[in-house]
C-alpha cells in the first residue's frame, strides 16, 4: 500500500504542469466604469477608472485610444468626443454595458454623467 502511495505521489510530481490560467479582466466594482487602452479589457497600466458624477477627462493612455470598456455604474454615462470647431459628440454607456472592441476607440476624450450638450455621435 505504501509503495502505491509513493508511486502515485511520484507520478503526480513528474506530471506536466497545468497550463497557466488565461488572463481574465479585473472585476469592475459596482458604480465604476473601467476603460482599457487595448481590446479585450487589456493594456499596459490596467484600466482607467471613472466614477460618476461629473465630467472627467480621459487619462493620456486611453484618450483617443480606448479599445474596450466595462460599465457597472448604476446610471447611464456618456463618452464624450471633442470635435474640431468646438462641437462635441456623445455615446451613451448604459449600466452593465461593455465592449471588448469599441468602435469609439479613437474618439474617446472623457466621460460625463450628462451628455454635456453634445450631439449623439
mmCIF file with all atom_site columns, C-alpha atoms in Angstrom:
data_model
loop_
_atom_site.group_PDB
_atom_site.id
_atom_site.type_symbol
_atom_site.label_atom_id
_atom_site.label_alt_id
_atom_site.label_comp_id
_atom_site.label_asym_id
_atom_site.label_entity_id
_atom_site.label_seq_id
_atom_site.pdbx_PDB_ins_code
_atom_site.Cartn_x
_atom_site.Cartn_y
_atom_site.Cartn_z
_atom_site.occupancy
_atom_site.B_iso_or_equiv
_atom_site.pdbx_formal_charge
_atom_site.auth_seq_id
_atom_site.auth_comp_id
_atom_site.auth_asym_id
_atom_site.auth_atom_id
_atom_site.pdbx_PDB_model_num
ATOM 1   C CA . UNK A 1 1   ? 0.000   0.000  0.000   1.00 0.00 ? 1   UNK A CA 1
ATOM 2   C CA . UNK A 1 2   ? 2.814   2.373  0.952   1.00 0.00 ? 2   UNK A CA 1
ATOM 3   C CA . UNK A 1 3   ? 4.627   1.786  -2.347  1.00 0.00 ? 3   UNK A CA 1
ATOM 4   C CA . UNK A 1 4   ? 1.396   2.566  -4.224  1.00 0.00 ? 4   UNK A CA 1
ATOM 5   C CA . UNK A 1 5   ? 1.121   5.903  -2.413  1.00 0.00 ? 5   UNK A CA 1
ATOM 6   C CA . UNK A 1 6   ? 4.772   6.707  -3.144  1.00 0.00 ? 6   UNK A CA 1
ATOM 7   C CA . UNK A 1 7   ? 4.340   5.827  -6.842  1.00 0.00 ? 7   UNK A CA 1
ATOM 8   C CA . UNK A 1 8   ? 1.182   7.985  -7.035  1.00 0.00 ? 8   UNK A CA 1
ATOM 9   C CA . UNK A 1 9   ? 2.947   10.921 -5.400  1.00 0.00 ? 9   UNK A CA 1
ATOM 10  C CA . UNK A 1 10  ? 5.954   10.495 -7.697  1.00 0.00 ? 10  UNK A CA 1
ATOM 11  C CA . UNK A 1 11  ? 3.724   10.298 -10.796 1.00 0.00 ? 11  UNK A CA 1
ATOM 12  C CA . UNK A 1 12  ? 1.892   13.469 -9.730  1.00 0.00 ? 12  UNK A CA 1
ATOM 13  C CA . UNK A 1 13  ? 5.199   15.280 -9.153  1.00 0.00 ? 13  UNK A CA 1
ATOM 14  C CA . UNK A 1 14  ? 6.536   14.285 -12.570 1.00 0.00 ? 14  UNK A CA 1
ATOM 15  C CA . UNK A 1 15  ? 3.322   15.041 -14.478 1.00 0.00 ? 15  UNK A CA 1
ATOM 16  C CA . UNK A 1 16  ? 3.457   18.040 -16.813 1.00 0.00 ? 16  UNK A CA 1
ATOM 17  C CA . UNK A 1 17  ? 2.465   21.280 -15.139 1.00 0.00 ? 17  UNK A CA 1
ATOM 18  C CA . UNK A 1 18  ? -1.037  22.500 -15.805 1.00 0.00 ? 18  UNK A CA 1
ATOM 19  C CA . UNK A 1 19  ? -1.332  25.244 -18.381 1.00 0.00 ? 19  UNK A CA 1
ATOM 20  C CA . UNK A 1 20  ? -1.240  28.718 -16.839 1.00 0.00 ? 20  UNK A CA 1
ATOM 21  C CA . UNK A 1 21  ? -4.608  30.304 -16.205 1.00 0.00 ? 21  UNK A CA 1
ATOM 22  C CA . UNK A 1 22  ? -5.840  32.505 -19.005 1.00 0.00 ? 22  UNK A CA 1
ATOM 23  C CA . UNK A 1 23  ? -5.910  36.245 -18.350 1.00 0.00 ? 23  UNK A CA 1
ATOM 24  C CA . UNK A 1 24  ? -9.212  37.474 -17.033 1.00 0.00 ? 24  UNK A CA 1
ATOM 25  C CA . UNK A 1 25  ? -10.117 41.136 -16.772 1.00 0.00 ? 25  UNK A CA 1
ATOM 26  C CA . UNK A 1 26  ? -10.298 42.689 -13.362 1.00 0.00 ? 26  UNK A CA 1
ATOM 27  C CA . UNK A 1 27  ? -13.742 42.664 -11.818 1.00 0.00 ? 27  UNK A CA 1
ATOM 28  C CA . UNK A 1 28  ? -15.272 46.113 -12.158 1.00 0.00 ? 28  UNK A CA 1
ATOM 29  C CA . UNK A 1 29  ? -16.672 47.309 -8.826  1.00 0.00 ? 29  UNK A CA 1
ATOM 30  C CA . UNK A 1 30  ? -20.293 48.460 -8.622  1.00 0.00 ? 30  UNK A CA 1
ATOM 31  C CA . UNK A 1 31  ? -20.569 52.141 -9.527  1.00 0.00 ? 31  UNK A CA 1
ATOM 32  C CA . UNK A 1 32  ? -17.426 52.204 -11.706 1.00 0.00 ? 32  UNK A CA 1
ATOM 33  C CA . UNK A 1 33  ? -16.682 52.321 -15.423 1.00 0.00 ? 33  UNK A CA 1
ATOM 34  C CA . UNK A 1 34  ? -13.338 50.847 -16.494 1.00 0.00 ? 34  UNK A CA 1
ATOM 35  C CA . UNK A 1 35  ? -11.716 51.767 -19.820 1.00 0.00 ? 35  UNK A CA 1
ATOM 36  C CA . UNK A 1 36  ? -8.703  49.912 -21.245 1.00 0.00 ? 36  UNK A CA 1
ATOM 37  C CA . UNK A 1 37  ? -6.215  51.021 -23.909 1.00 0.00 ? 37  UNK A CA 1
ATOM 38  C CA . UNK A 1 38  ? -6.364  47.668 -25.721 1.00 0.00 ? 38  UNK A CA 1
ATOM 39  C CA . UNK A 1 39  ? -9.114  45.288 -26.905 1.00 0.00 ? 39  UNK A CA 1
ATOM 40  C CA . UNK A 1 40  ? -10.374 42.532 -24.622 1.00 0.00 ? 40  UNK A CA 1
ATOM 41  C CA . UNK A 1 41  ? -10.018 44.617 -21.462 1.00 0.00 ? 41  UNK A CA 1
ATOM 42  C CA . UNK A 1 42  ? -6.234  44.653 -21.558 1.00 0.00 ? 42  UNK A CA 1
ATOM 43  C CA . UNK A 1 43  ? -3.392  47.108 -21.800 1.00 0.00 ? 43  UNK A CA 1
ATOM 44  C CA . UNK A 1 44  ? -0.344  48.479 -20.097 1.00 0.00 ? 44  UNK A CA 1
ATOM 45  C CA . UNK A 1 45  ? -1.165  50.144 -16.812 1.00 0.00 ? 45  UNK A CA 1
ATOM 46  C CA . UNK A 1 46  ? -4.504  48.366 -16.449 1.00 0.00 ? 46  UNK A CA 1
ATOM 47  C CA . UNK A 1 47  ? -7.870  50.068 -16.602 1.00 0.00 ? 47  UNK A CA 1
ATOM 48  C CA . UNK A 1 48  ? -8.635  53.776 -16.303 1.00 0.00 ? 48  UNK A CA 1
ATOM 49  C CA . UNK A 1 49  ? -11.450 54.238 -13.775 1.00 0.00 ? 49  UNK A CA 1
ATOM 50  C CA . UNK A 1 50  ? -14.411 56.648 -13.922 1.00 0.00 ? 50  UNK A CA 1
ATOM 51  C CA . UNK A 1 51  ? -16.954 57.019 -11.123 1.00 0.00 ? 51  UNK A CA 1
ATOM 52  C CA . UNK A 1 52  ? -19.967 59.332 -11.640 1.00 0.00 ? 52  UNK A CA 1
ATOM 53  C CA . UNK A 1 53  ? -20.981 62.090 -11.076 1.00 0.00 ? 53  UNK A CA 1
ATOM 54  C CA . UNK A 1 54  ? -19.391 64.845 -13.129 1.00 0.00 ? 54  UNK A CA 1
ATOM 55  C CA . UNK A 1 55  ? -17.069 65.014 -16.106 1.00 0.00 ? 55  UNK A CA 1
ATOM 56  C CA . UNK A 1 56  ? -13.598 63.505 -16.107 1.00 0.00 ? 56  UNK A CA 1
ATOM 57  C CA . UNK A 1 57  ? -11.040 63.949 -18.854 1.00 0.00 ? 57  UNK A CA 1
ATOM 58  C CA . UNK A 1 58  ? -9.526  60.654 -20.001 1.00 0.00 ? 58  UNK A CA 1
ATOM 59  C CA . UNK A 1 59  ? -6.057  59.654 -18.885 1.00 0.00 ? 59  UNK A CA 1
ATOM 60  C CA . UNK A 1 60  ? -3.497  60.089 -21.717 1.00 0.00 ? 60  UNK A CA 1
ATOM 61  C CA . UNK A 1 61  ? -3.081  56.320 -22.182 1.00 0.00 ? 61  UNK A CA 1
ATOM 62  C CA . UNK A 1 62  ? -6.792  55.890 -23.043 1.00 0.00 ? 62  UNK A CA 1
ATOM 63  C CA . UNK A 1 63  ? -7.561  59.281 -24.571 1.00 0.00 ? 63  UNK A CA 1
ATOM 64  C CA . UNK A 1 64  ? -8.305  58.612 -28.257 1.00 0.00 ? 64  UNK A CA 1
ATOM 65  C CA . UNK A 1 65  ? -7.061  55.076 -27.560 1.00 0.00 ? 65  UNK A CA 1
ATOM 66  C CA . UNK A 1 66  ? -9.884  53.348 -25.605 1.00 0.00 ? 66  UNK A CA 1
ATOM 67  C CA . UNK A 1 67  ? -10.331 49.968 -27.214 1.00 0.00 ? 67  UNK A CA 1
ATOM 68  C CA . UNK A 1 68  ? -12.511 48.328 -24.550 1.00 0.00 ? 68  UNK A CA 1
ATOM 69  C CA . UNK A 1 69  ? -14.696 49.244 -21.585 1.00 0.00 ? 69  UNK A CA 1
ATOM 70  C CA . UNK A 1 70  ? -16.962 47.722 -18.936 1.00 0.00 ? 70  UNK A CA 1
ATOM 71  C CA . UNK A 1 71  ? -19.566 49.733 -17.019 1.00 0.00 ? 71  UNK A CA 1
ATOM 72  C CA . UNK A 1 72  ? -21.027 48.823 -13.660 1.00 0.00 ? 72  UNK A CA 1
ATOM 73  C CA . UNK A 1 73  ? -22.236 52.364 -12.998 1.00 0.00 ? 73  UNK A CA 1
ATOM 74  C CA . UNK A 1 74  ? -25.812 52.469 -11.729 1.00 0.00 ? 74  UNK A CA 1
ATOM 75  C CA . UNK A 1 75  ? -26.666 55.241 -14.206 1.00 0.00 ? 75  UNK A CA 1
ATOM 76  C CA . UNK A 1 76  ? -26.125 55.866 -17.906 1.00 0.00 ? 76  UNK A CA 1
ATOM 77  C CA . UNK A 1 77  ? -22.896 57.772 -18.505 1.00 0.00 ? 77  UNK A CA 1
ATOM 78  C CA . UNK A 1 78  ? -21.667 59.403 -21.706 1.00 0.00 ? 78  UNK A CA 1
ATOM 79  C CA . UNK A 1 79  ? -18.397 59.007 -23.554 1.00 0.00 ? 79  UNK A CA 1
ATOM 80  C CA . UNK A 1 80  ? -17.504 62.461 -24.869 1.00 0.00 ? 80  UNK A CA 1
ATOM 81  C CA . UNK A 1 81  ? -15.606 63.240 -28.068 1.00 0.00 ? 81  UNK A CA 1
ATOM 82  C CA . UNK A 1 82  ? -14.488 66.797 -28.821 1.00 0.00 ? 82  UNK A CA 1
ATOM 83  C CA . UNK A 1 83  ? -14.630 67.762 -32.484 1.00 0.00 ? 83  UNK A CA 1
ATOM 84  C CA . UNK A 1 84  ? -12.852 70.489 -34.468 1.00 0.00 ? 84  UNK A CA 1
ATOM 85  C CA . UNK A 1 85  ? -14.670 73.802 -34.248 1.00 0.00 ? 85  UNK A CA 1
ATOM 86  C CA . UNK A 1 86  ? -15.747 73.357 -30.637 1.00 0.00 ? 86  UNK A CA 1
ATOM 87  C CA . UNK A 1 87  ? -18.508 70.825 -31.218 1.00 0.00 ? 87  UNK A CA 1
ATOM 88  C CA . UNK A 1 88  ? -18.719 67.537 -29.327 1.00 0.00 ? 88  UNK A CA 1
ATOM 89  C CA . UNK A 1 89  ? -20.335 64.133 -29.707 1.00 0.00 ? 89  UNK A CA 1
ATOM 90  C CA . UNK A 1 90  ? -21.513 61.664 -27.096 1.00 0.00 ? 90  UNK A CA 1
ATOM 91  C CA . UNK A 1 91  ? -22.063 57.934 -26.968 1.00 0.00 ? 91  UNK A CA 1
ATOM 92  C CA . UNK A 1 92  ? -24.295 56.571 -24.185 1.00 0.00 ? 92  UNK A CA 1
ATOM 93  C CA . UNK A 1 93  ? -22.818 53.855 -21.978 1.00 0.00 ? 93  UNK A CA 1
ATOM 94  C CA . UNK A 1 94  ? -25.606 52.062 -20.150 1.00 0.00 ? 94  UNK A CA 1
ATOM 95  C CA . UNK A 1 95  ? -25.334 50.227 -16.811 1.00 0.00 ? 95  UNK A CA 1
ATOM 96  C CA . UNK A 1 96  ? -23.734 46.802 -17.368 1.00 0.00 ? 96  UNK A CA 1
ATOM 97  C CA . UNK A 1 97  ? -22.734 47.801 -20.932 1.00 0.00 ? 97  UNK A CA 1
ATOM 98  C CA . UNK A 1 98  ? -19.336 46.666 -22.215 1.00 0.00 ? 98  UNK A CA 1
ATOM 99  C CA . UNK A 1 99  ? -17.291 46.292 -25.366 1.00 0.00 ? 99  UNK A CA 1
ATOM 100 C CA . UNK A 1 100 ? -14.155 44.260 -25.991 1.00 0.00 ? 100 UNK A CA 1
ATOM 101 C CA . UNK A 1 101 ? -13.583 46.019 -29.326 1.00 0.00 ? 101 UNK A CA 1
ATOM 102 C CA . UNK A 1 102 ? -15.059 49.507 -29.021 1.00 0.00 ? 102 UNK A CA 1
ATOM 103 C CA . UNK A 1 103 ? -15.931 51.455 -32.183 1.00 0.00 ? 103 UNK A CA 1
ATOM 104 C CA . UNK A 1 104 ? -15.301 54.709 -30.239 1.00 0.00 ? 104 UNK A CA 1
ATOM 105 C CA . UNK A 1 105 ? -11.670 53.808 -29.505 1.00 0.00 ? 105 UNK A CA 1
ATOM 106 C CA . UNK A 1 106 ? -10.184 56.754 -31.397 1.00 0.00 ? 106 UNK A CA 1
ATOM 107 C CA . UNK A 1 107 ? -12.901 59.270 -30.433 1.00 0.00 ? 107 UNK A CA 1
ATOM 108 C CA . UNK A 1 108 ? -12.839 58.945 -26.643 1.00 0.00 ? 108 UNK A CA 1
ATOM 109 C CA . UNK A 1 109 ? -11.829 62.118 -24.751 1.00 0.00 ? 109 UNK A CA 1
ATOM 110 C CA . UNK A 1 110 ? -13.635 61.704 -21.433 1.00 0.00 ? 110 UNK A CA 1
ATOM 111 C CA . UNK A 1 111 ? -16.766 60.590 -19.573 1.00 0.00 ? 111 UNK A CA 1
ATOM 112 C CA . UNK A 1 112 ? -19.644 62.508 -18.020 1.00 0.00 ? 112 UNK A CA 1
ATOM 113 C CA . UNK A 1 113 ? -22.877 61.727 -16.232 1.00 0.00 ? 113 UNK A CA 1
ATOM 114 C CA . UNK A 1 114 ? -24.657 64.080 -18.685 1.00 0.00 ? 114 UNK A CA 1
ATOM 115 C CA . UNK A 1 115 ? -24.468 64.487 -22.478 1.00 0.00 ? 115 UNK A CA 1
ATOM 116 C CA . UNK A 1 116 ? -22.964 67.966 -21.830 1.00 0.00 ? 116 UNK A CA 1
ATOM 117 C CA . UNK A 1 117 ? -24.963 69.495 -24.698 1.00 0.00 ? 117 UNK A CA 1
ATOM 118 C CA . UNK A 1 118 ? -23.136 67.316 -27.228 1.00 0.00 ? 118 UNK A CA 1
ATOM 119 C CA . UNK A 1 119 ? -24.773 65.745 -30.254 1.00 0.00 ? 119 UNK A CA 1
ATOM 120 C CA . UNK A 1 120 ? -25.297 61.994 -30.424 1.00 0.00 ? 120 UNK A CA 1
ATOM 121 C CA . UNK A 1 121 ? -22.380 60.500 -32.316 1.00 0.00 ? 121 UNK A CA 1
#
